[in-house]
Each structure stands twice: as C-alpha cells, then as structure tokens.
Coordinates of C-alpha atoms and ligand atoms in Angstrom, one line a residue:
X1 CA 18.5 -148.2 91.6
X2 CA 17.8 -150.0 88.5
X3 CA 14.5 -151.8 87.4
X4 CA 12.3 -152.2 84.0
X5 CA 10.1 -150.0 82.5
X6 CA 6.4 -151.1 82.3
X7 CA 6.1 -149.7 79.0
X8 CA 2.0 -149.1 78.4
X9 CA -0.4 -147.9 80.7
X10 CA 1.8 -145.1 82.5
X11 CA 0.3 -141.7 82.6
X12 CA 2.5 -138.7 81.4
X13 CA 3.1 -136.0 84.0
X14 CA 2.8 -132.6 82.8
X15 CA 5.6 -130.5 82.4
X16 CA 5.7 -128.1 85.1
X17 CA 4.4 -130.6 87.9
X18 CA 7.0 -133.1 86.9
X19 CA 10.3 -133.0 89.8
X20 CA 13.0 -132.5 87.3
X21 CA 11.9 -129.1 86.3
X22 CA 10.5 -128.2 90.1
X23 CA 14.0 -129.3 90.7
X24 CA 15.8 -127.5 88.4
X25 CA 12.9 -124.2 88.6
X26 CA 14.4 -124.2 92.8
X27 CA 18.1 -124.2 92.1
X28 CA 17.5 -121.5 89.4
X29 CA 15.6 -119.5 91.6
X30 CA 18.1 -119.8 94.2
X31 CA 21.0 -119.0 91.9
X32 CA 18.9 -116.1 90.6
X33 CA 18.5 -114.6 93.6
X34 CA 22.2 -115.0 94.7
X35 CA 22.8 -113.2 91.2
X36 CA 20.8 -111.0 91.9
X37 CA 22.6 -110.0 95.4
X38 CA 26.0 -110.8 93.5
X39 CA 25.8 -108.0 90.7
X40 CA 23.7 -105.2 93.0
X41 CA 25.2 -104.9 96.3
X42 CA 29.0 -105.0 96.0
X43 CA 27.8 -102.2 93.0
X44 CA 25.9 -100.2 95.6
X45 CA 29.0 -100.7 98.4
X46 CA 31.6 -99.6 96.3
X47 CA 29.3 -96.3 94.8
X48 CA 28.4 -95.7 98.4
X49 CA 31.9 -95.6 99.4
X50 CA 32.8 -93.3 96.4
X51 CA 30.1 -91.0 97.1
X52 CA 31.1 -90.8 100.7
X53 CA 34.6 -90.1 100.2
X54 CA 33.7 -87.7 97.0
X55 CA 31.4 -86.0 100.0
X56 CA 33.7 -85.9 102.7
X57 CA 36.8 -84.5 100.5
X58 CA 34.7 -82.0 98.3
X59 CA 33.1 -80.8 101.8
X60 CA 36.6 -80.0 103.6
X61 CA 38.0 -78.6 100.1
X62 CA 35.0 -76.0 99.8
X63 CA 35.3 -74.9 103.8
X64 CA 39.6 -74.3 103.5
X65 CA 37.9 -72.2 100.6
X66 CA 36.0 -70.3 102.5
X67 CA 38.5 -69.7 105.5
X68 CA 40.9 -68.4 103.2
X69 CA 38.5 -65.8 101.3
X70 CA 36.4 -65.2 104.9
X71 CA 39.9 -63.4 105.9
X72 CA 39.4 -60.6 102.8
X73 CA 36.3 -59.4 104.8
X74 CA 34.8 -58.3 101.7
X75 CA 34.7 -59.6 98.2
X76 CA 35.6 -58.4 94.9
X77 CA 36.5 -60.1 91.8
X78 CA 40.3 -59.2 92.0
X79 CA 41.1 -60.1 95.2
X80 CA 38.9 -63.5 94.9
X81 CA 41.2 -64.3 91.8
X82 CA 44.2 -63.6 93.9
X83 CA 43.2 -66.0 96.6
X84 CA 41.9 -68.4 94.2
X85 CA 45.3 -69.0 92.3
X86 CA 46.9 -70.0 95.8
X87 CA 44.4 -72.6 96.8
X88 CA 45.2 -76.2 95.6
X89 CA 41.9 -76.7 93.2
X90 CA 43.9 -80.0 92.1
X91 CA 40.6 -82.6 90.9
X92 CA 38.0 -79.9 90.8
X93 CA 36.0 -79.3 87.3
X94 CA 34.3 -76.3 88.5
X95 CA 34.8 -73.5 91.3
X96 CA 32.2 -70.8 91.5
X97 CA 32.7 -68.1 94.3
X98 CA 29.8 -65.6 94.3
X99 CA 28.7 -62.2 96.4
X100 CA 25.9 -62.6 99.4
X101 CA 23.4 -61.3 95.9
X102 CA 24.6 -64.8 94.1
X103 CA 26.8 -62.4 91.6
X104 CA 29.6 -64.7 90.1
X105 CA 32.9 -62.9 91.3
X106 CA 35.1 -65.9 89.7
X107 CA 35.1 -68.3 87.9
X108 CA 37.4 -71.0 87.2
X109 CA 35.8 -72.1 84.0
X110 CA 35.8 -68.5 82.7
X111 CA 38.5 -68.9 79.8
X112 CA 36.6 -72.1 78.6
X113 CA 33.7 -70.8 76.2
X114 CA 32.0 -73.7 76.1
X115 CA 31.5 -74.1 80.2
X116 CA 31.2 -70.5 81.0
X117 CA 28.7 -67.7 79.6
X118 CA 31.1 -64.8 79.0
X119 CA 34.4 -64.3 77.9
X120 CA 38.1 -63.5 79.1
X121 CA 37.1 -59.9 77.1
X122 CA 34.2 -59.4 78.9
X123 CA 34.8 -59.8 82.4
X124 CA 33.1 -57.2 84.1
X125 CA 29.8 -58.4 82.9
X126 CA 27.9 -59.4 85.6
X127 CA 26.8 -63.0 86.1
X128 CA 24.9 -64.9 88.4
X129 CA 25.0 -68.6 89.6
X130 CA 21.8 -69.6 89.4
X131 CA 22.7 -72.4 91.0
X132 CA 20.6 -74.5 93.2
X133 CA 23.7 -75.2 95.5
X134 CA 24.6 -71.8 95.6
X135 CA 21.0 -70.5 96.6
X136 CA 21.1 -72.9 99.2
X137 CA 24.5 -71.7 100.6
X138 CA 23.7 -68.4 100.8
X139 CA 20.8 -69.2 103.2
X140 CA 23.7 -70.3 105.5
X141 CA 23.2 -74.1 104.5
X142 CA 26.7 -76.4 103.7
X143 CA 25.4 -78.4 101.1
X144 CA 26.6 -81.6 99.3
X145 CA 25.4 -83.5 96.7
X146 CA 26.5 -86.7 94.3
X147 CA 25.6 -88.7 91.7
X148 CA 26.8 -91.5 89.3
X149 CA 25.8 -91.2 85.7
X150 CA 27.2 -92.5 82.5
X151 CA 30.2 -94.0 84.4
X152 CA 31.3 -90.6 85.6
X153 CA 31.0 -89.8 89.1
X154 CA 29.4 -86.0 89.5
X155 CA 29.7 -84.4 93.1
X156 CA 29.1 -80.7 93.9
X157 CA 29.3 -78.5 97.0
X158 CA 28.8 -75.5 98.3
X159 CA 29.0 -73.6 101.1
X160 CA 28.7 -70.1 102.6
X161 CA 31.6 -67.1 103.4
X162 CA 30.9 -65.8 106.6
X163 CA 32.7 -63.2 108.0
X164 CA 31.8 -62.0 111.9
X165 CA 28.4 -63.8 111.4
X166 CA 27.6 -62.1 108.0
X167 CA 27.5 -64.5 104.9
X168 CA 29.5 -62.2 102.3
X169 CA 29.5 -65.3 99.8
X170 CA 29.1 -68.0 98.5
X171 CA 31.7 -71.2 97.3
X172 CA 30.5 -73.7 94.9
X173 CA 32.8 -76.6 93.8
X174 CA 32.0 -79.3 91.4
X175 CA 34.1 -82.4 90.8
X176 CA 33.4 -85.1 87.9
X177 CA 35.4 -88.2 88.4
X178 CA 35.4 -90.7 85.1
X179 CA 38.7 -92.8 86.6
X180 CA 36.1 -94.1 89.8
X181 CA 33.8 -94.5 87.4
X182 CA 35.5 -96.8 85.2
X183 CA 36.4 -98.7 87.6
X184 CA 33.0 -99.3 89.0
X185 CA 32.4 -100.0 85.0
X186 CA 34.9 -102.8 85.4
X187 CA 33.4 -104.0 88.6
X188 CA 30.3 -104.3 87.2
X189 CA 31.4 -106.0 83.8
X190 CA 33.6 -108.5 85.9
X191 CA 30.9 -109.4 87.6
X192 CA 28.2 -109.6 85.0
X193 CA 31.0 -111.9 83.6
X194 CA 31.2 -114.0 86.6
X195 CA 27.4 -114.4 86.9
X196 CA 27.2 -115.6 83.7
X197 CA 29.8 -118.3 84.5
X198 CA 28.3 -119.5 87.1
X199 CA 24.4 -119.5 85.5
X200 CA 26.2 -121.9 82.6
X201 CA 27.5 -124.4 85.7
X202 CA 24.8 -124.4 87.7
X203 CA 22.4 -125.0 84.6
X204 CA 24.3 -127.8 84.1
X205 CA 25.0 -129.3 87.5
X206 CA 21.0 -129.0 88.0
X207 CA 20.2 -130.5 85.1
X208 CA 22.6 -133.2 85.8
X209 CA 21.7 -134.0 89.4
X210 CA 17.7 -133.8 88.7
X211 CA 18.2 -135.9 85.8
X212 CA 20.3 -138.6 88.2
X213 CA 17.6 -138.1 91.2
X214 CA 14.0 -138.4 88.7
X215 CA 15.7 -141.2 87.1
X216 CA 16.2 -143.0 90.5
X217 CA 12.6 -141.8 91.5
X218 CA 10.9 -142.9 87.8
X219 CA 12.6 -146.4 88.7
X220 CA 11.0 -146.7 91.8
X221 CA 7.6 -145.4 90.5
X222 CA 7.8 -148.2 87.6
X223 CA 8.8 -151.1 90.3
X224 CA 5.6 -149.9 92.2
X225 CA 3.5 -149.9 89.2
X226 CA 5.0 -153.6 88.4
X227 CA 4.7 -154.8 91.7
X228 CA 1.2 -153.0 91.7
X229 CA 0.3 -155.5 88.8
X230 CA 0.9 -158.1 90.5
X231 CA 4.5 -159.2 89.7
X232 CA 5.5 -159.7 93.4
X233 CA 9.1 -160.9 92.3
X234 CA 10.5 -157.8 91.1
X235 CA 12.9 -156.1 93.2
X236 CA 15.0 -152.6 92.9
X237 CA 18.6 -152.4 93.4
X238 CA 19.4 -149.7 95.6
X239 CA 22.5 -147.7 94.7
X240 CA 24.1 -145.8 97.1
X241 CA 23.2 -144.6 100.6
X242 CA 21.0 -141.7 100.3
X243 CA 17.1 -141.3 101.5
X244 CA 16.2 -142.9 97.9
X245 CA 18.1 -145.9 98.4
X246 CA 16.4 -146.5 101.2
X247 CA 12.8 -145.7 100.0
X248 CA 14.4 -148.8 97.8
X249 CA 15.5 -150.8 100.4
X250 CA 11.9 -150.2 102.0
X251 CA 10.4 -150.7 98.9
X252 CA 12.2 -154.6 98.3
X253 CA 11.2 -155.6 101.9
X254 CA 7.4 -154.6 101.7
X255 CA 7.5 -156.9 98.6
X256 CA 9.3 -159.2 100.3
X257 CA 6.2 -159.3 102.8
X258 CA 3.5 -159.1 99.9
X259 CA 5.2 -161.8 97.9
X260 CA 5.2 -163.8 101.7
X261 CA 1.5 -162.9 102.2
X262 CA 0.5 -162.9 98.4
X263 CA 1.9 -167.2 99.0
X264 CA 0.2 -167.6 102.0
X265 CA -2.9 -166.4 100.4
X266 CA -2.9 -168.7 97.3
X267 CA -1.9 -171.7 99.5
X268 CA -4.5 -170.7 101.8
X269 CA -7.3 -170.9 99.0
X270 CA -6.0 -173.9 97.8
X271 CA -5.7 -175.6 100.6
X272 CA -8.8 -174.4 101.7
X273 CA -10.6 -176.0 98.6
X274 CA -8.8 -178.9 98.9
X275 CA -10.5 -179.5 102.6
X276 CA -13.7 -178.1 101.3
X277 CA -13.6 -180.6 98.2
X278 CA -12.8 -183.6 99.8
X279 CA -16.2 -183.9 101.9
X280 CA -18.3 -182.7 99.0
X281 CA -17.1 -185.9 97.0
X282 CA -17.5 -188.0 99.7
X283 CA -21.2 -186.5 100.1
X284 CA -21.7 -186.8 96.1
X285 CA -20.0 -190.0 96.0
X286 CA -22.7 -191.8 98.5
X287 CA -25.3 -190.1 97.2
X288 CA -24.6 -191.5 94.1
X289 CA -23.8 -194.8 95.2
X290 CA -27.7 -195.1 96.9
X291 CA -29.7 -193.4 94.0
X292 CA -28.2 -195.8 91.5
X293 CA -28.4 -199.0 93.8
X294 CA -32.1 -199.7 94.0
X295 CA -31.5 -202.6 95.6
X296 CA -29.5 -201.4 98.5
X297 CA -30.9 -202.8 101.9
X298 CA -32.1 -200.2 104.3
X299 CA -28.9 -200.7 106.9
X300 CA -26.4 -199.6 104.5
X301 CA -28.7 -196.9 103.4
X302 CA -28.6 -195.5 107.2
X303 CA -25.2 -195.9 107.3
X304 CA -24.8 -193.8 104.0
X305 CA -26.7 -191.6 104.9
X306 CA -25.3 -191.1 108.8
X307 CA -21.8 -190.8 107.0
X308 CA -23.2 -188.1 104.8
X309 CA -24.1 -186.4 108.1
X310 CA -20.9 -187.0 109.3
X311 CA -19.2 -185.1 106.2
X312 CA -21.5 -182.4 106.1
X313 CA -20.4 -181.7 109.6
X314 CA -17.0 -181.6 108.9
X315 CA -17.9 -178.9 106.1
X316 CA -19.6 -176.9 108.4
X317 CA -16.9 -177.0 111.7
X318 CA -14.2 -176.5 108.6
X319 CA -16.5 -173.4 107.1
X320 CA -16.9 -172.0 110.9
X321 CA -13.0 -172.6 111.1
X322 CA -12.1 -170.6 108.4
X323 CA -14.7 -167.7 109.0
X324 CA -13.1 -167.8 112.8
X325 CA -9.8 -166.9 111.0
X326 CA -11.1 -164.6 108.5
X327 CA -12.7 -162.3 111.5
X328 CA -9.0 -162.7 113.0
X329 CA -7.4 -161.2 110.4
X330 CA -10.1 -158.5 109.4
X331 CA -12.7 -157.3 112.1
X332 CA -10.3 -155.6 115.1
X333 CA -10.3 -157.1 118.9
X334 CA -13.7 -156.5 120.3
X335 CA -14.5 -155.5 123.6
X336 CA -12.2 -156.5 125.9
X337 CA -12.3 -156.9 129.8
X338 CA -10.3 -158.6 133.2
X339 CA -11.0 -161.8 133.0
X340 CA -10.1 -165.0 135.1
X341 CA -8.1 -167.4 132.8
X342 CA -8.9 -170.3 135.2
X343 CA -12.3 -169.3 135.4
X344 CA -12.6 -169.7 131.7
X345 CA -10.4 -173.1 131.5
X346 CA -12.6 -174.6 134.3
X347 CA -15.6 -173.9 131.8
X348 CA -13.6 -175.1 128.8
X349 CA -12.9 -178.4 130.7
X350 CA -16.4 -178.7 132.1
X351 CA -17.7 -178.3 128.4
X352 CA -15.1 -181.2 127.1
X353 CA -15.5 -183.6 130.3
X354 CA -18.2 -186.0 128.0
X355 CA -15.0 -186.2 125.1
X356 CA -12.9 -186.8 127.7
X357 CA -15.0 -189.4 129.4
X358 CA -15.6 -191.0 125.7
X359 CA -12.0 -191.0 125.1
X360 CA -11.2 -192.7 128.4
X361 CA -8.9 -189.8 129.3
X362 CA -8.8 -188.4 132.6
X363 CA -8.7 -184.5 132.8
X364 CA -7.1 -182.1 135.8
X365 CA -6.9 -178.8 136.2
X366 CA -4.3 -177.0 138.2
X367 CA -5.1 -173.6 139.2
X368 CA -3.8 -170.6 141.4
X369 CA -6.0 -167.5 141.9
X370 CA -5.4 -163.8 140.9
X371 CA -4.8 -165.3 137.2
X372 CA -6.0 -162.2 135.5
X373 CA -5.8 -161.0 132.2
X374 CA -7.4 -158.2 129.5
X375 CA -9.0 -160.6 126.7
X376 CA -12.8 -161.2 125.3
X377 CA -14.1 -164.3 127.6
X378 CA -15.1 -165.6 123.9
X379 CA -11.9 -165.8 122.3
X380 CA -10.1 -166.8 125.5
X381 CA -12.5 -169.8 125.7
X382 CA -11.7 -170.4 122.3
X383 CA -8.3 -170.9 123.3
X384 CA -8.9 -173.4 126.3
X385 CA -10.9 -175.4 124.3
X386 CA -8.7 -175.8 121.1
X387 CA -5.8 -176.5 123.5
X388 CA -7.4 -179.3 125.4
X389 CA -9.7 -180.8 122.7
X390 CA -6.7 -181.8 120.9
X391 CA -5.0 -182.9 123.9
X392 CA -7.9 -185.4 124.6
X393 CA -7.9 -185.9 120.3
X394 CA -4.9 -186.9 120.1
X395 CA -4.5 -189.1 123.4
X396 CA -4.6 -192.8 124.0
X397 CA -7.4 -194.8 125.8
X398 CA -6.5 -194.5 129.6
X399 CA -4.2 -191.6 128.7
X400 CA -4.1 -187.6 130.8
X401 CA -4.3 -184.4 130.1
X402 CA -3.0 -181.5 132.8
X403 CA -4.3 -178.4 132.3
X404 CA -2.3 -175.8 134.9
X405 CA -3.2 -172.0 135.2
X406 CA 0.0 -169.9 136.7
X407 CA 1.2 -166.7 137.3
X408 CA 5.2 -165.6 136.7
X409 CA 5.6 -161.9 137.6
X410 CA 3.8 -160.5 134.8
X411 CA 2.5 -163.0 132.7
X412 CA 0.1 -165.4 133.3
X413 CA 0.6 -168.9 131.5
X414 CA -1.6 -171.4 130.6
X415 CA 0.0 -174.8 129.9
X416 CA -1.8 -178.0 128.2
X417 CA -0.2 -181.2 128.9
X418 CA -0.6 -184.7 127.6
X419 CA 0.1 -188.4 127.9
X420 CA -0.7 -188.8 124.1
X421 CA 1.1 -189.3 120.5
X422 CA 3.1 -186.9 120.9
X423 CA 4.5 -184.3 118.0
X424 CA 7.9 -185.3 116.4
X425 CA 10.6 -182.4 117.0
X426 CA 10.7 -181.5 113.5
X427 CA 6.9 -181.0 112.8
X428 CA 6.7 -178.7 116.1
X429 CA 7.5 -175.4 114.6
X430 CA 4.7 -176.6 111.9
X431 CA 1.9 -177.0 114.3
X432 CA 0.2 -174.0 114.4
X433 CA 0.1 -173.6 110.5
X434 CA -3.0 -173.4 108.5
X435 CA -4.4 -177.0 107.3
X436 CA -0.8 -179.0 109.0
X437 CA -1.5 -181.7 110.3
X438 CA 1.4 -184.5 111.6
X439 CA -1.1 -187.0 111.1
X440 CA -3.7 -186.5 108.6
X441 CA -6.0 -189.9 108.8
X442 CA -5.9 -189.6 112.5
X443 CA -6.8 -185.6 112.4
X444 CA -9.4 -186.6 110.1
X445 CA -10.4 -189.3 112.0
X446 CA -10.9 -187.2 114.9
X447 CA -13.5 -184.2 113.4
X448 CA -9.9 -182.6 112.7
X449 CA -9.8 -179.4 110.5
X450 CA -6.2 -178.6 110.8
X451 CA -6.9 -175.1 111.7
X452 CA -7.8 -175.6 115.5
X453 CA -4.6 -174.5 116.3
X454 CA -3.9 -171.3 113.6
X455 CA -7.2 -170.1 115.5
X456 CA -5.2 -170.6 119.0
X457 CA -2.1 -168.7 117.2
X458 CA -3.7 -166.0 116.1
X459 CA -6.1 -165.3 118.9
X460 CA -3.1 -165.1 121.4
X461 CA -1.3 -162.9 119.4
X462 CA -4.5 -160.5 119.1
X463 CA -4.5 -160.0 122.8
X464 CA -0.2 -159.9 123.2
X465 CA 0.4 -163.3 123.9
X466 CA 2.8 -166.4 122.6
X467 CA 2.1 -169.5 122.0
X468 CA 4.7 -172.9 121.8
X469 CA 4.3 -176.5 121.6
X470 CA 6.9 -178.6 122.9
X471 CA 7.2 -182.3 123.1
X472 CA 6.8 -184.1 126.9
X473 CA 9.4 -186.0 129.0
X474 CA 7.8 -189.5 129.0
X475 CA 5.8 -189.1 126.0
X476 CA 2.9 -186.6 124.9
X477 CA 2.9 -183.4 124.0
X478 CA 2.8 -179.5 126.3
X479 CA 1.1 -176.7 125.0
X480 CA 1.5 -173.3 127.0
X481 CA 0.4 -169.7 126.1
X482 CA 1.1 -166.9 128.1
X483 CA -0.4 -163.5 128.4
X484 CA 0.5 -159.8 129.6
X485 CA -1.4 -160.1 133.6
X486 CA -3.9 -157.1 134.6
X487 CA -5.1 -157.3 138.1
X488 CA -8.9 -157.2 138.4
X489 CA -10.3 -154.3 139.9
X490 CA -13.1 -155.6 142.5
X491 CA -10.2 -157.9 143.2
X492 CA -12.5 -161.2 143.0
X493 CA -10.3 -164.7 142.2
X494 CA -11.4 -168.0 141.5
X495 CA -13.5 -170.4 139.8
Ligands
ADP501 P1 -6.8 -180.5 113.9 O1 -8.1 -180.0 113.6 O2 -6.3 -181.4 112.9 O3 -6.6 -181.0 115.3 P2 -5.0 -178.4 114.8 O4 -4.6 -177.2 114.1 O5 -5.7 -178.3 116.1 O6 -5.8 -179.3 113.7 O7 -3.7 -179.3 115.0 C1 -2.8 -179.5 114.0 C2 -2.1 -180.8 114.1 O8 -1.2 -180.8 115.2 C3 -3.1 -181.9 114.3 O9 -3.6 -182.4 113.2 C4 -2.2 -182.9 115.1 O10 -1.5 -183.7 114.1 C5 -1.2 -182.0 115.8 N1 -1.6 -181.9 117.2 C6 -2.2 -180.8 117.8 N2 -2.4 -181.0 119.1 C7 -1.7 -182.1 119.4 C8 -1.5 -182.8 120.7 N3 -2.0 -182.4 121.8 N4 -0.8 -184.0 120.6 C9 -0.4 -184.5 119.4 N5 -0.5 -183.9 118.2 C10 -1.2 -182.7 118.2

C-alpha cells in the first residue's frame, strides 16, 4: 500500500498503545516464554534422569553391601575391612558401615585426615555416624537421597544389615559425581547460548515485520484521514494479498462510492438551484416588468400576474418533488401492508381522467385480480400516478395510454403504455435520473419537474421492485414495474 502523508492535524499515539510495540511486546512474550521452557525443562529432564540412575545404582550397590556383610552374622571392625576390600566400591566417595548402636566399624575415608575424624594410629577409637541416613537405616528404612549443587552431582544411601530379622548394621554410601555435572554445565551454557541467538533474531524479525505491517496500517489510516477531508480522489495501492490489502482494496471501492455519491450530491444541488432559480427570475422578472410600467393596461397585468401563479406553482410541485426524494433517501419505509396494485391504479386513473380528458387522450385499464403486493397504498399511488401522468404529458391530441395490472409467478407487474412521443433509445437508460429531461421546453411546458420519474425509481426500489422504460412498436413509449406478490390474507380481489 502506498499513499501521502497528511502532514498536520494527526494525533500522536502513545507509546505503549501504538501496534508496533503491542506487536513486537506479543512476539517477545511468546519467545520469552518458549525461552523460558527452552533453558528449564531439558535442565530439569536430564538432572531427573541423573538423579534417577545415581538412585537406582547407589541403591543396588549399598544392598550387594549388605548381603555380603549380612553373611558374617556379626560385625566387627576386622572382618568388615576384610569384606570391604573385596566389594567393587569403584565411583563411591564415601562408605560408612556401622554397628546396630550407629558405632563406625569402617571407614573408607579413614586414611584421609581431612574427610575423616581419626587417624590410621588411632583406630580403635570409637566413632559414630551421626548421620541422618544412617539413623534412618538403622530404624529398618533403605534410604536414598540426591542432589545437584555447584555442578557436582551428590547422592547418598543407606541401608540396613539384617541378619535372621535382626538389623546388626548399618551401610552408608555416598557418591559425588562432577563429570555429570559438567555436562549438565555444558547443557545449560549451550543452551543459554542458543537462547540468546535466537532473542537477537526474533528481535529483529519482529521489529522488521511490525515495522512492514504499521507502516501498511499508518498508510491506510492517512488515506482515511485524507479522504476524511474531503479529497474523494485519493486512492491506496494495495500490495500483496494479505487481509491489509484487502482492507485496501475495500478502502478504494468505498471511495469509489463516496466520490460516485459525493458527484451526485453536488450535481444534485446544482441542478436543484438551477430549477429553483429559473422560476424565481421569471417571478422577479414580471414583477418588475409591472411595477415599473405604470402604464400597463389591466389585461396584461392579469396575465402577469396569472403567469406568476403559474411559476410559483412550479416552485412548489418542484419543492414537494425534491422533499418526496429527500424522505426517500432518509426517513425508512413506513408502515407497510397487502395491498391491491389494480385497486390503487384504478384510483390513480380515476384521479388523472379530467388531464386525460383535457389532453384528448383516452385512458384503459387492464386488470386481473389477486394482484397483491406488500407496499404503503401512498407511495404505491405515487407510482401509478407518475407513470400515467407522463404517459397522458407526453402524448398527442387523440393519442392512448394502456395501463395493464398482471401477475407472472411471483411478481406482479404493472405496465404503462403510450401512443405518444416516444423516448429515443439512447436517452432510455437516462429517464429516471434526477432533473433529465429528453425534452426540456415540452417537460416545462407540461408542469414538468424532471424528477417525476427518480421519485417512481426510488419508491420501487424501496419496496423490492424494478423499474424499465422501453420504447413502443408503432410509436410511444412502455413503462412497467414489477414487484415481489404477497397473497392477501382475507383473500378479497378487485377494484
Ligand atoms: P417530468 O417532470 O419532466 O415529466 P420525469 O422524471 O417524469 O420528469 O420524466 C423525465 C423525462 O422523461 C421527461 O421530461 C420526458 O422527457 C421523458 N418521459 C417521461 N415519461 C415519458 C413518456 N411516457 N413518453 C415520453 N417521454 C417521457
């Protein structure tokens, strides 16, 4: 989409409410929480694995341990140390193995001064393992527990000797495990690593694509605000095929249709004053001519005077002509019921029978009952009239006008037809436009406003009908309107 900036006049939107940083706030929210996910739970997987297999291993280890020294039915320090050597203690840090009391009877830690309490010269000294662990073994509980801390995994077990149902002991085995935790280091530093490589990208692919999209959107928003004052000409060029271009596409047709009615307005009110003007100078023009002519005799002053009556009526049918089409196109259809369309043409006809008579043209109505339709009796009247005033109008001395009323399936038509002037093919479509008129000094001749028809147009459209002129074999013109049929409910017919 591309359009011009208005410049002056636009607010500012704040910050935080404008779409590019709600835009960008989303994705980063979204890629915070996948983050989030991305550094914690492959993290908490891979320790829960550990732990488990640190469990499982340190568990089995600590019961061969106390199978093998269960089988010297009672402990002593010497004979633990013997077994002790033979056991695989590959990975352990620590081994306790202690009396039912919680007395240490060995101690693999017991050369290394800093782990252990008392020395290789010392070993009788009694010790105890005052160990949680331990406790808890020799209440006849296997215990396990694990942790990871400082990127070393610590696990400790221990469990109880129990010969013939008697705890003689307890085992205690503790295992610290820096190679795992490395690699969980490296896990976690890879993937810190990654996160931040993807933060970087999608920092800048959201501020690239909400840059793209608010740009789009702040085009549109300036066409609106320059079609908004009043520049009905400017149009967007949408780009692509996405929702926006569309809301463009949308956006160039409703102008298309303001620009349309924006025209018809200002012709409208132009033409309008035109019509309006041209009476009031013909009013002020005799009115002129008989206050400054003293002498004027008193025949021409009647016939002045009857012409100003004569304009002044065209003023008002031309004012009650336009008000007809202003409550058209603003005030909504009013109450509507079944009505007979013959029973309404018959009155139309009745009404226009003097004209008729004037204008030496005979009138005949056609009619076949059951022609029902939903319509206000006013505005259908309206129609009937219109249609055959103008076919008397614009007829010759001697001349006809057929009016027919006719069902087909579910329309009922109307159809005006005359022996008169006729319409040539190329004004036809023209007809039923505001103030067009084929023959202007005849129309004006005739009380014409040029809007008779516009009125018959826009009425039948209000209650779902069409309207066409066509011109007559043999010369004159047809009129015929057609509307959607409703039956009557009390099922009366008929003039
Ligand atoms: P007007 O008040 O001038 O009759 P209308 O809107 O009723 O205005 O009609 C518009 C024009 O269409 C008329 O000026 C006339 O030239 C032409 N017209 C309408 N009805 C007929 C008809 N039955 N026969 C010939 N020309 C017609």
């Amino acid at each position: 989409m591309d359009s011009r900036s208005t410049g002056g006049g636009q607010r500012r939107t704040p910050f935080f409410s404008r779409l590019q940083i709600k835009y960008a706030m989303s994705y980063l929210a979204i890629l915070g929480a996948v983050l989030i996910l991305l550094n914690t739970y492959p993290l908490i997987a891979a320790q829960n694995l550990i732990f488990t297999s640190k469990r499982d291993s340190l568990r089995s280890q600590a019961s061969v341990m106390a199978s093998a020294l269960m089988e010297l039915e009672s402990l002593n320090s010497d004979q633990v140390s013997r077994v002790m050597t033979m056991l695989d203690s590959a990975g352990l840090s620590h081994i306790l193995v202690t009396d039912p009391g919680g007395r240490i009877l060995y101690d693999s830690s017991a050369s290394a001064p800093e782990e252990g309490e008392e020395d290789e010269e010392q070993p009788q000294q009694e010790q105890y393992a005052l160990l949680q662990e331990v406790v808890l073994a020799l209440e006849n509980n296997n215990v396990v527990f694990s942790q990871y801390q400082d990127g070393c995994f610590l696990s400790t077990a221990a469990c109880p000797i129990v010969y013939r149902g008697m705890i003689i002991g307890a085992i205690y085995l503790s295992e610290e495990d820096a190679d795992q935790g490395a690699l969980l280091m490296n896990l976690q530093q890879n993937l810190r690593s990654i996160s931040l490589v993807l933060v970087i990208f999608a920092l800048a692919i959201s501020a690239f694509f909400s840059k793209v999209l608010t740009a789009r959107m702040r085009a549109l928003l300036s066409a609106i605000r320059i079609v908004g004052e009043g520049e009905y000409g400017h149009r967007l060029q949408p780009s692509g095929r996405d929702e926006l271009a569309q809301l463009a596409q949308e956006f160039n047709q409703l102008t298309d249709r303001l620009q349309t009615t924006e025209e018809v307005r200002r012709r409208f009110v132009s033409d309008a004053s035109h019509e309006l003007k041209t009476p009031l100078a013909s009013i002020r023009l005799l009115a002129d001519s008989i206050l400054q002519n003293q002498e004027m005799d008193p025949d021409t002053v009647r016939d002045f005077v009857s012409d100003i009556g004569s304009e002044a009526e065209r003023l008002t049918r031309i004012t009650e002509h336009l008000l007809a089409l202003t409550r058209l196109d603003s005030l909504p259809v009013g109450d509507t019921q079944v009505v007979d369309l013959a029973h309404v043409a018959q009155r139309a006809a009745s009404m226009l029978a003097p004209v008729a008579d004037a204008a030496q043209v005979e009138m005949a109505l056609e009619w076949k009952p059951g022609c029902t339709m939903r319509c206000t009796e006013d505005d259908l009247y309206q129609i009937c009239f219109n249609l055959m005033e103008n076919a008397i109008k614009y007829n010759f001395p001697g001349g006809r006008v057929v009016v027919s009323v006719t069902r087909d399936g579910d329309q009922v038509l109307l159809e005006v037809a005359d022996t008169g002037v006729g319409i040539p093919e190329e004004e036809l479509p023209k007809v039923f436009n505001r103030f067009y008129r084929v023959d202007k000094a005849r129309s004006r001749a005739a009380g014409g406003t040029g809007l008779g028809l516009s009125i018959v147009r826009d009425t039948v459209r209000r209650h779902g009908g069409w309207v066409t002129a066509r011109r007559r074999q043999g010369g004159g013109s047809v009129f015929s309107a057609g509307f959607p049929y409703e039956a009557r409910e009390s099922g009366g017919d008929g003039i």
